[in-house]
Amino acid sequence: MITVLPVETPGLGDRTYLAHDGSAALVVDPQRDYDRVTALAEAAGVRITHVFETHIHNDYVTGGLALAREVGAQYLVNADDEVSYERTPVHDGQVIEVGDTMRVRVIHTPGHTHTHLSYALEADGEQVAVFTGGSLLYGTTGRPDLLGPDHTDTLVRAQWHSAHRLAKELPDETAVYPTHGFGSFCSATQAAGLSSTIGQEKRTNTALTAGEEAYVGQLLAGLDAYPAYYAHMGPANSHGPGAPDLSPPSVADPAELRRRIEAGEWVVDLRDRTAFAAGHLAGSLNFGLDGPFVTYLGWLIPWGTPVTLLGETAGDVAEAQRELVRIGIDRPAAMATGGPEDWTGGAPPAAYDRATFGDLKAALAGGDGIVVLDVRRDQERAEAHIPGTVHIPIHEVPGRLAEIPEGRVWVHCAGGYRAGVVAALLHARGRDVVAVDDSFDTARDLGLCAPAHPAAARAATETPEASGTPGFAETPETPASRGTLPTPTPTTTDDDRQEITI
């Protein structure tokens, strides 16, 4: 009997897997903070003997090399990947024995990257699972454009063929375990569901139900921007990341916090946007832990800028620090805990207003020439928007500040999180802001929106931005669920994962 344990990383929308037979264990696509995996193996009483990478990742820094070195496991990476460290090179068709019962067949599945691999797991002669990384996801596939436009057409067509190869070579009952698709921008569109099989994907996945040209056209039409920090992940993973340092950073007093802000460093308040708007250290920024914190901080920060973390508790800082090492921001410059009264050195906290779309409608009716800034992405804007608003997607705001007209700026997005991030950024630069903390559905209900062009609306609803998950648009308050995972034959659960026997 084989047990598969998913390890969720909801802030990035990814999963790592630990599979074992009660004695030997393999790991697929571990995140940088691999202590979660070793703790899981220890709890199960198994020894990790093999660590597999499906590809050189673009959305996070891998923990695979450091994990393999720590536990003395083989580190299996495509032989064609150009890396700066020793690994066990593998290639298409190779079979690796893991323990006494498990056999893993390597399947070349290009599409997300040129050298992408999937791993088909066999136990006691029966095909039971396939780990598909960024290839075949639940109802969709990995995006093909992360290596640049010169590669996109080749990769998107390879992705279609890879999906068909998996469907042809594996039995319908084979469980599918992708790494991406749970909010990750590595997914071409938002994945459908939390578990699946090859047979189910044959019935529901566009890559397997549509012809090649239809799949290519639909997928490419739905692609939108992805985080800027992705540019740093591939090189880091090819070089070979070491183990993360999760020890607490030094504690900064109010004078140091002020010096860091005046030096142009980022001092980041981790509290939710409601608390931040009510009172905060002037010049600080707000990326709340209650939303897609690491995605947007990593996207917006000038790479290499020192980061100081402000949290209500040391636990909040530790949580943020763990998320940051996953994208290669390894050591915060400093930290402080408590609240604004502990950080301002006696100066009054800064604050700004929050509002609803009802308040915005009333303000617009007043005709006082207010500025309304829509920070949603292009696909969301195409679906519906408020006429007369200034549109600058959140990731473009830092470079386009001069385009925001003078006057009081009302900032809105789809649910409030991104509006809070941008409102804080503008307020830190001296702008008078109002953060609209409301669902965009309310704007529709109030009649604020212009009707979308049918084709634009159709395209928008087929893209990740319509999903409301943390890797794409945000829900009103929280990122993707951190609860248990409905998967085949659950046996035991806890707050973060579910054990699967197959």
Tab-separated table of C-alpha atoms in Angstrom, residues 258 261 266-290 308-312 338-340 343-344 348-354 416-429 431 433 435 437:
chain	number	residue	atom	x	y	z
A	258	ARG	CA	12.645	55.618	10.692
A	261	ILE	CA	12.322	54.177	5.723
A	266	TRP	CA	10.877	48.650	2.670
A	267	VAL	CA	9.314	48.471	6.115
A	268	VAL	CA	6.382	46.107	5.719
A	269	ASP	CA	3.436	45.973	8.110
A	270	LEU	CA	1.955	42.459	8.168
A	271	ARG	CA	-1.347	43.369	9.835
A	272	ASP	CA	-4.598	43.257	7.892
A	273	ARG	CA	-5.585	46.234	5.786
A	274	THR	CA	-8.300	47.368	8.210
A	275	ALA	CA	-5.843	47.706	11.089
A	276	PHE	CA	-3.224	49.335	8.862
A	277	ALA	CA	-5.576	52.002	7.512
A	278	ALA	CA	-6.665	52.874	11.060
A	279	GLY	CA	-3.104	53.556	12.187
A	280	HIS	CA	0.420	52.733	11.048
A	281	LEU	CA	4.034	53.861	11.008
A	282	ALA	CA	4.272	56.657	8.452
A	283	GLY	CA	6.139	55.508	5.363
A	284	SER	CA	5.562	51.806	5.973
A	285	LEU	CA	3.860	49.549	3.437
A	286	ASN	CA	1.099	47.018	3.945
A	287	PHE	CA	1.150	43.427	2.741
A	288	GLY	CA	-1.164	41.622	5.130
A	289	LEU	CA	-0.636	37.997	6.036
A	290	ASP	CA	-4.391	37.520	5.576
A	308	THR	CA	11.992	44.982	7.643
A	309	LEU	CA	8.940	43.148	8.956
A	310	LEU	CA	6.417	44.590	11.428
A	311	GLY	CA	4.069	42.082	13.039
A	312	GLU	CA	1.752	41.984	15.976
A	338	GLY	CA	3.522	45.076	18.731
A	339	GLY	CA	1.583	47.885	17.107
A	340	PRO	CA	1.969	51.433	15.768
A	343	TRP	CA	6.957	51.676	16.235
A	344	THR	CA	6.393	55.434	15.891
A	348	PRO	CA	1.077	60.016	16.003
A	349	PRO	CA	0.325	57.089	13.695
A	350	ALA	CA	-0.522	57.813	10.081
A	351	ALA	CA	-3.968	56.767	8.809
A	352	TYR	CA	-6.258	56.938	5.807
A	353	ASP	CA	-9.909	56.238	5.018
A	354	ARG	CA	-11.546	53.034	3.885
A	416	GLY	CA	-9.914	44.865	-1.269
A	417	TYR	CA	-6.483	43.290	-0.746
A	418	ARG	CA	-4.711	44.796	-3.744
A	419	ALA	CA	-6.410	48.137	-3.175
A	420	GLY	CA	-4.999	48.112	0.343
A	421	VAL	CA	-1.489	47.370	-0.933
A	422	VAL	CA	-1.601	50.222	-3.457
A	423	ALA	CA	-3.300	52.673	-1.071
A	424	ALA	CA	-0.486	52.087	1.427
A	425	LEU	CA	2.158	52.550	-1.261
A	426	LEU	CA	0.623	55.833	-2.450
A	427	HIS	CA	0.066	57.090	1.093
A	428	ALA	CA	3.723	56.402	1.936
A	429	ARG	CA	4.593	58.718	-0.957
A	431	ARG	CA	-0.793	60.970	-1.599
A	433	VAL	CA	-5.977	58.051	-0.526
A	435	ALA	CA	-8.977	52.325	0.018
A	437	ASP	CA	-12.511	47.642	0.724
